[in-house]
Short mmCIF file of C-alpha atoms and ligand atoms in Angstrom, two decimals:
data_model
loop_
_atom_site.label_atom_id
_atom_site.label_comp_id
_atom_site.label_asym_id
_atom_site.label_seq_id
_atom_site.Cartn_x
_atom_site.Cartn_y
_atom_site.Cartn_z
CA MET A 1 -35.77 14.96 7.64
CA THR A 2 -32.33 14.82 9.24
CA THR A 3 -30.04 11.81 9.32
CA LEU A 4 -28.56 10.41 12.52
CA ILE A 5 -24.83 9.93 12.07
CA PRO A 6 -23.63 7.03 14.24
CA HIS A 7 -20.21 5.88 15.47
CA TRP A 8 -18.39 2.94 13.87
CA ILE A 9 -17.09 0.52 16.45
CA ASP A 10 -15.82 -3.03 15.94
CA GLY A 11 -16.94 -3.18 12.33
CA ALA A 12 -20.50 -1.92 12.79
CA ARG A 13 -22.55 1.27 13.07
CA ARG A 14 -23.36 2.14 16.69
CA GLU A 15 -26.09 4.64 17.49
CA GLY A 16 -24.92 7.31 19.91
CA ALA A 17 -25.97 6.62 23.48
CA SER A 18 -24.75 9.75 25.25
CA GLY A 19 -27.89 11.75 24.57
CA ARG A 20 -25.70 14.52 23.12
CA THR A 21 -25.70 15.42 19.42
CA ALA A 22 -24.60 18.31 17.19
CA ASP A 23 -26.18 19.68 14.03
CA VAL A 24 -24.50 19.05 10.70
CA THR A 25 -25.43 21.65 8.10
CA ASP A 26 -25.30 21.93 4.34
CA PRO A 27 -23.29 25.17 4.04
CA ALA A 28 -24.73 26.00 0.61
CA THR A 29 -28.32 26.05 1.88
CA GLY A 30 -27.89 26.59 5.60
CA GLU A 31 -30.21 23.64 6.25
CA VAL A 32 -29.52 21.11 8.98
CA SER A 33 -28.91 17.82 7.18
CA GLY A 34 -27.93 15.58 10.05
CA GLN A 35 -27.38 15.09 13.73
CA VAL A 36 -24.03 13.66 14.69
CA ALA A 37 -23.67 11.67 17.87
CA LEU A 38 -21.23 13.16 20.40
CA ALA A 39 -19.51 10.36 22.25
CA SER A 40 -19.40 9.95 26.01
CA THR A 41 -16.20 8.67 27.63
CA GLU A 42 -17.81 5.20 27.80
CA GLU A 43 -18.37 5.21 24.04
CA VAL A 44 -14.76 6.23 23.45
CA ASP A 45 -13.73 3.41 25.80
CA ALA A 46 -15.79 0.94 23.73
CA ALA A 47 -13.98 2.03 20.55
CA VAL A 48 -10.58 1.80 22.22
CA ALA A 49 -11.48 -1.64 23.61
CA ALA A 50 -12.38 -2.81 20.10
CA ALA A 51 -9.08 -1.45 18.77
CA ALA A 52 -7.13 -3.07 21.62
CA ALA A 53 -8.84 -6.44 21.07
CA ALA A 54 -8.13 -6.33 17.33
CA PHE A 55 -4.48 -5.34 17.75
CA PRO A 56 -2.74 -8.71 18.41
CA GLY A 57 -4.40 -10.36 15.43
CA TRP A 58 -3.71 -7.46 13.06
CA ARG A 59 -0.11 -7.03 14.27
CA ASP A 60 0.51 -10.71 13.52
CA THR A 61 -1.18 -10.63 10.12
CA SER A 62 1.48 -11.05 7.44
CA LEU A 63 2.64 -8.05 5.48
CA THR A 64 1.40 -9.72 2.30
CA LYS A 65 -2.12 -9.98 3.69
CA ARG A 66 -2.04 -6.49 5.20
CA SER A 67 -0.94 -4.90 1.95
CA ALA A 68 -3.60 -6.86 0.04
CA VAL A 69 -6.27 -5.19 2.21
CA LEU A 70 -4.63 -1.81 1.66
CA PHE A 71 -4.58 -2.40 -2.05
CA LYS A 72 -8.25 -3.35 -2.09
CA PHE A 73 -9.12 -0.22 -0.09
CA ARG A 74 -7.25 1.86 -2.66
CA GLU A 75 -9.09 0.16 -5.54
CA LEU A 76 -12.51 0.69 -4.00
CA LEU A 77 -11.70 4.30 -3.16
CA ASN A 78 -10.51 4.96 -6.68
CA GLU A 79 -13.68 3.47 -8.18
CA ARG A 80 -16.07 5.22 -5.83
CA LYS A 81 -14.45 8.55 -5.04
CA PRO A 82 -17.24 10.62 -6.64
CA GLU A 83 -19.53 9.32 -3.85
CA LEU A 84 -17.11 10.49 -1.19
CA ALA A 85 -16.60 13.84 -2.95
CA ALA A 86 -20.39 14.41 -2.95
CA ILE A 87 -20.52 13.76 0.81
CA ILE A 88 -17.68 16.24 1.38
CA THR A 89 -19.36 18.94 -0.70
CA ALA A 90 -22.68 18.45 1.08
CA GLU A 91 -21.17 18.91 4.56
CA HIS A 92 -18.07 21.05 4.00
CA GLY A 93 -19.24 23.16 1.07
CA LYS A 94 -16.12 23.00 -1.14
CA VAL A 95 -16.88 22.59 -4.83
CA LEU A 96 -17.07 19.05 -6.21
CA ASP A 97 -13.84 19.26 -8.22
CA ASP A 98 -11.96 20.37 -5.16
CA ALA A 99 -13.53 17.59 -3.07
CA LEU A 100 -12.40 15.08 -5.68
CA GLY A 101 -8.91 16.56 -5.54
CA GLU A 102 -8.88 16.13 -1.77
CA VAL A 103 -9.83 12.46 -2.08
CA SER A 104 -7.15 11.88 -4.70
CA ARG A 105 -4.46 13.39 -2.46
CA GLY A 106 -5.61 11.11 0.36
CA GLN A 107 -5.60 8.16 -2.00
CA GLU A 108 -1.91 8.84 -2.69
CA VAL A 109 -1.17 8.04 0.94
CA ALA A 110 -3.08 4.75 0.65
CA GLU A 111 -0.94 4.00 -2.43
CA PHE A 112 2.21 4.83 -0.51
CA ALA A 113 1.07 2.55 2.32
CA CYS A 114 0.59 -0.36 -0.11
CA GLY A 115 4.39 -0.43 -0.33
CA VAL A 116 4.83 -0.83 3.41
CA PRO A 117 6.71 -4.16 3.26
CA HIS A 118 9.59 -2.30 1.65
CA LEU A 119 9.44 0.52 4.20
CA LEU A 120 9.47 -1.85 7.16
CA LYS A 121 12.61 -3.64 6.05
CA GLY A 122 15.20 -3.49 8.79
CA GLY A 123 18.97 -3.76 8.70
CA PHE A 124 21.06 -6.88 9.20
CA THR A 125 24.72 -7.14 10.09
CA GLU A 126 26.33 -10.53 9.94
CA ASN A 127 29.19 -11.26 12.34
CA ALA A 128 29.08 -7.84 14.03
CA SER A 129 31.16 -9.42 16.72
CA THR A 130 32.67 -12.84 16.33
CA GLY A 131 29.75 -15.23 15.84
CA VAL A 132 27.22 -12.48 16.67
CA ASP A 133 24.63 -11.06 14.27
CA VAL A 134 22.60 -7.87 14.73
CA HIS A 135 19.33 -6.95 13.05
CA SER A 136 16.69 -4.27 13.46
CA VAL A 137 12.91 -4.38 13.09
CA ARG A 138 10.13 -1.82 13.41
CA GLN A 139 7.02 -2.91 15.27
CA PRO A 140 3.57 -1.31 15.58
CA LEU A 141 2.57 0.71 18.64
CA GLY A 142 -0.94 -0.65 19.33
CA PRO A 143 -4.21 1.28 19.27
CA VAL A 144 -3.58 4.82 17.97
CA ALA A 145 -5.82 7.91 17.84
CA VAL A 146 -6.34 10.27 14.91
CA ILE A 147 -8.19 13.56 15.54
CA SER A 148 -8.97 15.58 12.44
CA PRO A 149 -10.26 19.04 11.43
CA PHE A 150 -13.26 20.04 9.32
CA ASN A 151 -11.39 21.37 6.31
CA PHE A 152 -10.25 18.05 4.82
CA PRO A 153 -12.67 15.42 6.15
CA ALA A 154 -11.18 12.68 3.93
CA MET A 155 -7.60 13.70 3.11
CA VAL A 156 -6.35 14.63 6.57
CA PRO A 157 -7.51 11.36 8.22
CA MET A 158 -5.88 9.61 5.25
CA TRP A 159 -2.57 11.31 5.99
CA PHE A 160 -2.43 8.96 8.97
CA PHE A 161 -4.66 5.90 8.98
CA PRO A 162 -3.36 4.07 5.88
CA VAL A 163 0.18 4.23 7.29
CA ALA A 164 -0.97 3.34 10.82
CA ILE A 165 -2.94 0.33 9.57
CA ALA A 166 -0.29 -0.82 7.10
CA THR A 167 2.33 -0.84 9.85
CA GLY A 168 0.11 -3.07 12.03
CA ASN A 169 -1.63 -0.65 14.38
CA THR A 170 -5.34 -0.34 15.08
CA VAL A 171 -7.05 3.05 14.85
CA VAL A 172 -9.66 5.18 16.57
CA LEU A 173 -10.51 8.19 14.38
CA LYS A 174 -12.30 11.20 15.88
CA PRO A 175 -13.26 13.34 12.87
CA SER A 176 -14.57 16.88 12.98
CA GLU A 177 -18.14 17.04 14.18
CA LYS A 178 -18.84 19.60 11.43
CA ASP A 179 -18.50 17.10 8.54
CA PRO A 180 -18.47 13.60 10.04
CA THR A 181 -20.03 11.45 7.30
CA ALA A 182 -16.86 11.04 5.21
CA ALA A 183 -15.21 9.13 8.07
CA LEU A 184 -18.14 6.76 8.36
CA TRP A 185 -18.10 6.18 4.59
CA MET A 186 -14.40 5.34 4.70
CA ALA A 187 -14.98 2.95 7.64
CA GLU A 188 -17.52 1.05 5.57
CA LEU A 189 -15.07 0.96 2.67
CA TRP A 190 -12.44 -0.63 4.91
CA LYS A 191 -14.91 -3.34 5.86
CA GLU A 192 -15.64 -4.00 2.20
CA ALA A 193 -11.89 -4.17 1.56
CA GLY A 194 -11.61 -6.99 4.09
CA LEU A 195 -10.12 -5.18 7.09
CA PRO A 196 -10.90 -7.19 10.24
CA ASP A 197 -13.46 -5.64 12.61
CA GLY A 198 -11.98 -3.41 15.27
CA VAL A 199 -8.87 -2.38 13.30
CA PHE A 200 -10.51 0.90 12.21
CA ASN A 201 -13.07 2.64 14.44
CA VAL A 202 -14.74 6.03 14.30
CA VAL A 203 -16.05 7.93 17.31
CA HIS A 204 -17.70 11.26 16.72
CA GLY A 205 -17.49 13.89 19.35
CA ASP A 206 -16.13 17.05 20.83
CA LYS A 207 -13.74 17.90 23.66
CA VAL A 208 -15.15 15.07 25.80
CA ALA A 209 -14.06 12.45 23.25
CA VAL A 210 -10.72 14.15 22.57
CA ASP A 211 -9.88 14.38 26.26
CA ARG A 212 -10.69 10.70 26.81
CA LEU A 213 -8.46 9.67 23.89
CA LEU A 214 -5.64 11.83 25.25
CA GLU A 215 -5.68 10.17 28.64
CA HIS A 216 -6.77 6.62 27.74
CA PRO A 217 -4.06 4.21 28.92
CA GLU A 218 -4.44 1.90 25.90
CA ILE A 219 -3.96 4.66 23.30
CA GLN A 220 -0.31 4.73 22.27
CA SER A 221 -0.12 7.74 20.00
CA VAL A 222 -2.14 10.76 18.91
CA SER A 223 -2.07 12.31 15.45
CA PHE A 224 -3.92 15.62 15.63
CA VAL A 225 -4.63 18.28 13.03
CA GLY A 226 -6.47 21.51 13.83
CA SER A 227 -6.02 25.05 15.09
CA THR A 228 -2.86 26.02 16.96
CA PRO A 229 -4.35 26.51 20.46
CA ILE A 230 -5.97 23.06 20.37
CA ALA A 231 -2.87 21.48 18.80
CA ARG A 232 -0.74 22.86 21.62
CA TYR A 233 -3.24 21.58 24.20
CA VAL A 234 -3.36 18.13 22.57
CA TYR A 235 0.43 17.93 22.45
CA GLU A 236 0.88 18.97 26.08
CA THR A 237 -1.93 16.76 27.41
CA GLY A 238 -1.09 13.72 25.29
CA THR A 239 2.63 13.77 26.08
CA ARG A 240 1.85 14.27 29.79
CA HIS A 241 -0.04 10.99 29.56
CA GLY A 242 3.00 9.32 28.03
CA LYS A 243 1.83 9.24 24.43
CA ARG A 244 3.70 9.87 21.24
CA VAL A 245 2.05 12.98 19.74
CA GLN A 246 2.22 14.77 16.41
CA ALA A 247 -0.07 17.82 16.53
CA LEU A 248 -0.34 19.91 13.37
CA GLY A 249 -1.65 23.42 13.94
CA GLY A 250 -2.69 26.56 12.10
CA ALA A 251 -0.97 28.60 9.43
CA LYS A 252 -0.45 31.99 7.85
CA ASN A 253 1.20 31.26 4.52
CA HIS A 254 3.07 34.05 2.78
CA MET A 255 3.73 34.32 -0.93
CA LEU A 256 6.74 36.47 -1.73
CA VAL A 257 6.68 38.04 -5.17
CA LEU A 258 10.01 39.43 -6.38
CA PRO A 259 10.15 42.24 -8.95
CA ASP A 260 11.38 39.91 -11.71
CA ALA A 261 8.48 37.45 -11.32
CA ASP A 262 6.04 36.73 -14.11
CA LEU A 263 3.16 38.78 -12.67
CA ASP A 264 0.44 36.94 -14.60
CA LEU A 265 1.64 33.60 -13.28
CA ALA A 266 1.90 35.08 -9.78
CA ALA A 267 -1.60 36.59 -9.96
CA ASP A 268 -3.09 33.28 -11.16
CA ALA A 269 -1.31 31.46 -8.34
CA ALA A 270 -2.40 33.96 -5.68
CA VAL A 271 -6.05 33.70 -6.74
CA ASN A 272 -6.00 29.89 -6.94
CA ALA A 273 -4.19 29.43 -3.65
CA GLY A 274 -6.03 32.23 -1.84
CA PHE A 275 -9.59 31.39 -2.77
CA GLY A 276 -9.60 27.65 -3.53
CA SER A 277 -11.77 25.86 -0.96
CA ALA A 278 -12.85 29.36 0.18
CA GLY A 279 -9.44 29.78 1.81
CA GLU A 280 -10.20 26.98 4.26
CA ARG A 281 -6.91 25.19 3.62
CA CYS A 282 -3.97 25.07 5.97
CA MET A 283 -1.77 25.56 2.88
CA ALA A 284 -3.85 28.43 1.44
CA ILE A 285 -1.92 31.56 0.57
CA SER A 286 -3.40 34.18 2.87
CA THR A 287 -0.66 36.81 2.70
CA LEU A 288 0.91 38.27 -0.38
CA VAL A 289 4.21 40.12 0.07
CA ALA A 290 4.99 42.33 -2.91
CA VAL A 291 8.65 43.30 -3.17
CA GLY A 292 10.10 46.45 -4.70
CA GLY A 293 7.16 48.26 -6.24
CA VAL A 294 5.29 45.40 -7.93
CA GLY A 295 2.33 45.84 -5.53
CA ASP A 296 0.00 48.04 -7.60
CA ASP A 297 0.42 46.03 -10.78
CA LEU A 298 0.06 42.70 -9.01
CA VAL A 299 -3.01 43.74 -7.01
CA ALA A 300 -4.69 45.03 -10.19
CA ARG A 301 -4.13 41.68 -11.92
CA ILE A 302 -5.43 39.77 -8.90
CA ALA A 303 -8.52 41.98 -8.61
CA GLU A 304 -9.28 41.47 -12.29
CA ARG A 305 -9.15 37.69 -11.87
CA ALA A 306 -11.03 37.60 -8.55
CA ALA A 307 -13.90 39.50 -10.17
CA THR A 308 -14.42 36.62 -12.61
CA LEU A 309 -14.85 33.95 -9.91
CA ARG A 310 -18.32 32.53 -9.40
CA THR A 311 -19.20 31.87 -5.76
CA GLY A 312 -22.01 29.43 -5.11
CA ASP A 313 -23.24 25.92 -4.44
CA GLY A 314 -20.39 23.47 -5.01
CA ARG A 315 -22.75 21.16 -6.92
CA ARG A 316 -23.45 23.80 -9.57
CA GLY A 317 -20.05 24.09 -11.20
CA CYS A 318 -19.10 27.26 -9.32
CA ASP A 319 -15.48 28.21 -8.63
CA MET A 320 -15.79 28.74 -4.90
CA GLY A 321 -18.23 27.41 -2.31
CA PRO A 322 -19.55 28.76 0.99
CA LEU A 323 -17.80 28.79 4.35
CA VAL A 324 -18.38 25.83 6.64
CA THR A 325 -20.76 27.35 9.22
CA ARG A 326 -22.59 30.61 9.76
CA GLU A 327 -20.45 31.42 12.82
CA HIS A 328 -17.28 30.94 10.81
CA ARG A 329 -18.61 33.04 7.93
CA ASP A 330 -19.46 35.87 10.34
CA ARG A 331 -16.10 35.60 12.04
CA VAL A 332 -14.26 35.91 8.71
CA ALA A 333 -16.46 38.84 7.62
CA GLY A 334 -15.70 40.45 11.00
CA TYR A 335 -11.99 40.34 10.17
CA VAL A 336 -12.66 42.13 6.87
CA ASP A 337 -14.59 44.85 8.77
CA ALA A 338 -11.74 45.17 11.27
CA GLY A 339 -9.12 45.39 8.51
CA GLU A 340 -11.07 48.13 6.78
CA GLU A 341 -11.48 50.07 10.02
CA ALA A 342 -7.76 49.74 10.70
CA GLY A 343 -6.97 51.41 7.35
CA ALA A 344 -6.55 48.55 4.88
CA LYS A 345 -7.97 49.17 1.42
CA VAL A 346 -10.71 46.71 0.40
CA VAL A 347 -9.89 46.13 -3.25
CA VAL A 348 -12.27 43.21 -3.76
CA ASP A 349 -15.18 42.98 -1.30
CA GLY A 350 -16.60 39.50 -0.76
CA ARG A 351 -19.20 40.84 1.65
CA GLU A 352 -21.15 42.02 -1.39
CA VAL A 353 -21.11 38.70 -3.21
CA GLN A 354 -24.16 37.55 -5.21
CA PRO A 355 -23.94 33.78 -4.75
CA ASP A 356 -25.35 31.11 -7.00
CA GLY A 357 -26.70 29.18 -4.04
CA GLY A 358 -29.29 28.96 -1.28
CA GLU A 359 -30.42 32.10 0.50
CA GLY A 360 -29.52 30.61 3.86
CA GLY A 361 -26.00 29.60 2.71
CA PHE A 362 -22.86 30.83 4.44
CA TRP A 363 -21.60 33.11 1.71
CA LEU A 364 -18.59 35.32 1.54
CA GLY A 365 -16.93 36.03 -1.79
CA PRO A 366 -13.23 36.44 -2.58
CA THR A 367 -11.83 39.43 -0.74
CA VAL A 368 -8.56 41.31 -1.25
CA LEU A 369 -7.26 43.74 1.35
CA ASP A 370 -4.37 45.93 0.23
CA HIS A 371 -1.96 48.12 2.24
CA VAL A 372 -2.18 45.83 5.25
CA SER A 373 0.34 46.33 8.04
CA THR A 374 1.70 43.79 10.50
CA ASP A 375 -0.23 45.19 13.47
CA MET A 376 -3.66 44.59 11.91
CA SER A 377 -5.64 41.55 13.06
CA VAL A 378 -6.11 40.51 9.42
CA TYR A 379 -2.36 39.93 9.42
CA THR A 380 -1.69 38.69 12.94
CA ASP A 381 -4.51 36.09 13.04
CA GLU A 382 -5.23 33.00 10.99
CA ILE A 383 -8.51 33.97 9.28
CA PHE A 384 -9.18 30.71 7.42
CA GLY A 385 -11.44 32.23 4.79
CA PRO A 386 -11.31 33.70 1.27
CA VAL A 387 -9.36 36.78 2.33
CA LEU A 388 -6.04 37.66 0.74
CA VAL A 389 -4.06 40.39 2.47
CA VAL A 390 -1.33 42.30 0.66
CA LEU A 391 1.75 43.77 2.32
CA ARG A 392 4.51 45.67 0.55
CA VAL A 393 8.23 45.65 1.29
CA ASP A 394 11.19 47.24 -0.45
CA THR A 395 13.62 44.33 -0.47
CA TYR A 396 13.91 40.55 -0.45
CA GLU A 397 15.54 40.75 3.00
CA GLN A 398 12.55 42.63 4.44
CA GLY A 399 10.19 40.05 2.96
CA LEU A 400 12.21 37.19 4.42
CA GLU A 401 12.33 38.89 7.81
CA LEU A 402 8.53 39.30 7.75
CA ILE A 403 7.98 35.60 7.03
CA ASN A 404 10.53 34.42 9.56
CA SER A 405 9.05 36.66 12.27
CA ASN A 406 5.62 35.11 11.89
CA GLU A 407 4.57 32.65 14.60
CA TYR A 408 3.50 30.10 11.97
CA GLY A 409 5.72 28.15 9.61
CA ASN A 410 3.49 25.80 7.64
CA GLY A 411 3.87 26.71 3.96
CA THR A 412 5.31 29.54 1.90
CA ALA A 413 6.08 30.31 -1.73
CA ILE A 414 8.42 32.54 -3.67
CA PHE A 415 7.64 33.76 -7.17
CA THR A 416 10.68 34.75 -9.19
CA ASN A 417 12.63 33.89 -12.32
CA ASP A 418 15.89 34.30 -10.44
CA GLY A 419 17.20 30.84 -9.54
CA GLY A 420 19.77 32.26 -7.16
CA ALA A 421 17.16 34.18 -5.19
CA ALA A 422 14.91 31.13 -5.02
CA ARG A 423 17.75 28.94 -3.85
CA ARG A 424 18.63 31.47 -1.16
CA PHE A 425 15.01 31.61 -0.05
CA GLN A 426 14.64 27.84 0.28
CA ASN A 427 17.72 27.85 2.48
CA GLU A 428 16.89 30.87 4.63
CA VAL A 429 13.16 30.67 5.19
CA GLU A 430 11.98 29.14 8.49
CA VAL A 431 8.98 27.26 7.13
CA GLY A 432 8.39 23.51 6.73
CA MET A 433 7.05 23.40 3.15
CA VAL A 434 8.37 25.74 0.47
CA GLY A 435 7.13 26.35 -3.06
CA ILE A 436 9.22 27.90 -5.82
CA ASN A 437 6.71 29.27 -8.33
CA VAL A 438 4.34 26.70 -6.76
CA PRO A 439 1.78 28.32 -4.47
CA ILE A 440 0.53 25.26 -2.54
CA PRO A 441 3.55 23.02 -2.03
CA VAL A 442 1.79 20.03 -0.43
CA PRO A 443 4.39 17.24 -0.47
CA MET A 444 3.76 13.96 -2.25
CA ALA A 445 2.76 11.03 -0.01
CA TYR A 446 6.28 9.60 -0.07
CA TYR A 447 7.63 12.83 1.42
CA SER A 448 6.36 14.03 4.79
CA PHE A 449 3.88 16.85 5.42
CA GLY A 450 4.40 19.26 8.28
CA GLY A 451 5.19 22.80 9.28
CA TRP A 452 7.58 24.47 11.72
CA LYS A 453 7.09 26.69 14.77
CA ASN A 454 3.45 27.00 15.90
CA SER A 455 2.27 24.99 12.90
CA LEU A 456 3.41 21.67 14.38
CA PHE A 457 4.04 20.36 17.87
CA GLY A 458 6.07 17.16 18.09
CA ASP A 459 8.94 15.73 16.11
CA SER A 460 7.27 13.82 13.30
CA HIS A 461 5.58 15.09 10.20
CA ALA A 462 2.73 13.18 8.54
CA HIS A 463 3.09 10.27 6.07
CA GLY A 464 6.26 9.42 4.11
CA THR A 465 9.06 7.80 6.07
CA GLU A 466 8.38 10.05 9.08
CA GLY A 467 4.85 8.62 9.21
CA VAL A 468 6.20 5.07 9.14
CA HIS A 469 8.57 5.92 11.97
CA PHE A 470 5.86 7.65 13.97
CA PHE A 471 3.63 4.58 13.89
CA THR A 472 6.37 2.09 14.72
CA ARG A 473 8.95 1.48 17.43
CA GLY A 474 12.46 0.38 16.57
CA LYS A 475 13.94 -2.77 18.08
CA VAL A 476 17.46 -4.10 17.65
CA ILE A 477 18.18 -7.78 18.15
CA THR A 478 21.64 -9.11 18.86
CA SER A 479 21.88 -12.85 18.44
CA ARG A 480 24.41 -15.60 18.81
CA TRP A 481 23.74 -19.22 18.11
CA LEU A 482 25.95 -21.19 20.37
CA ASP A 483 28.52 -23.52 18.97
CA PRO A 484 31.15 -25.44 20.89
CA SER A 485 33.63 -22.52 20.76
CA HIS A 486 31.44 -20.37 23.08
CA GLY A 487 31.18 -20.49 26.84
CA GLY A 488 33.04 -19.27 29.89
CA LEU A 489 32.28 -16.61 32.52
CA ASN A 490 32.88 -12.87 31.92
CA LEU A 491 31.09 -10.20 34.01
CA GLY A 492 32.50 -7.27 32.01
CA PHE A 493 30.31 -5.03 29.81
CA PRO A 494 29.80 -6.72 26.43
CA GLN A 495 32.54 -5.64 24.03
CA ASN A 496 32.82 -6.49 20.41
CA ALA A 497 35.67 -8.52 19.11
P1 NAD B 1 -10.23 22.83 15.46
O1 NAD B 1 -8.95 23.01 16.20
O2 NAD B 1 -11.41 23.62 15.86
O3 NAD B 1 -10.69 21.28 15.53
C1 NAD B 1 -9.80 20.23 15.24
C2 NAD B 1 -10.26 19.00 16.04
O4 NAD B 1 -10.18 19.29 17.43
C3 NAD B 1 -11.70 18.59 15.76
O5 NAD B 1 -11.77 17.18 15.70
C4 NAD B 1 -12.46 19.15 16.96
O6 NAD B 1 -13.59 18.39 17.29
C5 NAD B 1 -11.44 19.07 18.06
N1 NAD B 1 -11.62 20.12 19.08
C6 NAD B 1 -12.21 21.33 18.91
N2 NAD B 1 -12.17 22.02 20.06
C7 NAD B 1 -11.55 21.24 20.98
C8 NAD B 1 -11.21 21.41 22.34
N3 NAD B 1 -11.51 22.52 23.01
N4 NAD B 1 -10.56 20.41 22.95
C9 NAD B 1 -10.25 19.28 22.30
N5 NAD B 1 -10.54 19.07 21.00
C10 NAD B 1 -11.18 20.03 20.35
O7 NAD B 1 -9.89 23.03 13.92
P2 NAD B 1 -10.90 23.14 12.70
O8 NAD B 1 -11.62 24.43 12.77
O9 NAD B 1 -11.68 21.88 12.58
O10 NAD B 1 -9.87 23.15 11.47
C11 NAD B 1 -9.25 24.31 11.01
C12 NAD B 1 -7.88 24.48 11.62
O11 NAD B 1 -7.08 23.33 11.32
C13 NAD B 1 -7.12 25.66 11.05
O12 NAD B 1 -6.45 26.29 12.09
C14 NAD B 1 -6.13 25.01 10.08
O13 NAD B 1 -4.97 25.76 9.82
C15 NAD B 1 -5.82 23.75 10.79
N6 NAD B 1 -5.30 22.76 9.87
C16 NAD B 1 -3.96 22.53 9.90
C17 NAD B 1 -3.40 21.63 9.03
C18 NAD B 1 -1.93 21.37 9.04
O14 NAD B 1 -1.50 20.49 8.32
N7 NAD B 1 -1.13 22.08 9.81
C19 NAD B 1 -4.22 20.93 8.13
C20 NAD B 1 -5.59 21.18 8.14
C21 NAD B 1 -6.11 22.10 9.03
#
């Protein structure tokens, strides 16, 4: 029996009325577990109307009361995160531990947002001009849209909505239709935490829902995360409709290993960052760049480790789960075929994996392709699967040039024991998030997350102070309280004295 997954509008579940649905599958069995409603434009309008109606009341709710709701949400999430992790594993496929890790990283943003009264403090200048004071405030935008990808059904929405809500906005979330239940679960948690109806809404859907959010006159901003072509489209369409847009796109993250690096540490890191979540992370290491002859040794150590990984059902204590859908699994396997045909050496072949999971699951084991060159599709394209490609260069400069020439600039890492080289790298590399002997440098919630180049369209990164700025508008107030010394006519431009 399959479950019907409804929208969440104005504090209640709403059955889909468009007549359109999509299958949700359990990737470890291949079985259809649910049907998610795909919203019509009218259903999106109903969610936006609920968010617009809730906005004045929420905007005017005191910061003390708002942060109390945030705090309660954080407490409930912390108590019940195993439930959410189980939902993620059942629809996304990542192993339970990894799903729990995702929820914890999202929770950090809720914790950051609990401190919003401090972050919203403005400046005050007494007597800026004689008898004139100036102060600044930051005010919420109104109803805002969040559109999220399949790979982090809880964490990525949580990069945005705790900050949006804490700063006084109301939210319409359009999660990925591939794993939609996490969003619904979080909506119910908000209600339990005491959030007024209409402040947080969820509409499920596809391009129809996204397009309506991008053009809807009441939506003030769009926070999007997904693949680069769609991110670019969302940025261009949303800004054309006058919205503030932050659109985070795809990635091809390189790990540069210098000859002096600890090769065991580097091999551990490459395996963890390459195959965790089956490589379906925007911060996954997908490209290893071996400098100055360390390639053979490093690849041997990686292959040894990859062979020990157990691929299977995420509920069975395996190391790595399935890919999210059959189409995606076949697409990733197709890249491995193409790489092999183009002359890359398949050192570890995930196509031959013996999974500990259902026969109909979407399995592909860890795969390592060595001697890859920059013209191969396994290098030029974002694969988004458990495929690590290895390139070799002679010098640090060649490695840097390779990374800086890539169209993406999300994350990167350098492995070395040379502090000077690492310091040079952090300065010279054209990438938004840099790890030094840290393979997945996802910033803490109080810093901001975001890449450069085709990995992010817009000016603002997610969460941290950039998130607070994104979800608020600045206002500066100049005030003078008249006393008997004021008065008189003067048509000149105001000057300070
Ligand atoms: P996707 O681009 O297919 O989908 C993202 C969202 O866009 C979903 O909500 C989807 O329903 C919607 N969408 C899909 N097609 C659309 C269309 N034609 N028009 C309008 N909306 C559309 O991405 P995905 O496969 O869900 O997620 C994986 C991608 O997300 C990868 O490229 C990954 O690198 C990227 N990602 C990036 C970051 C980051 O921080 N930069 C984080 C996570 C994921």
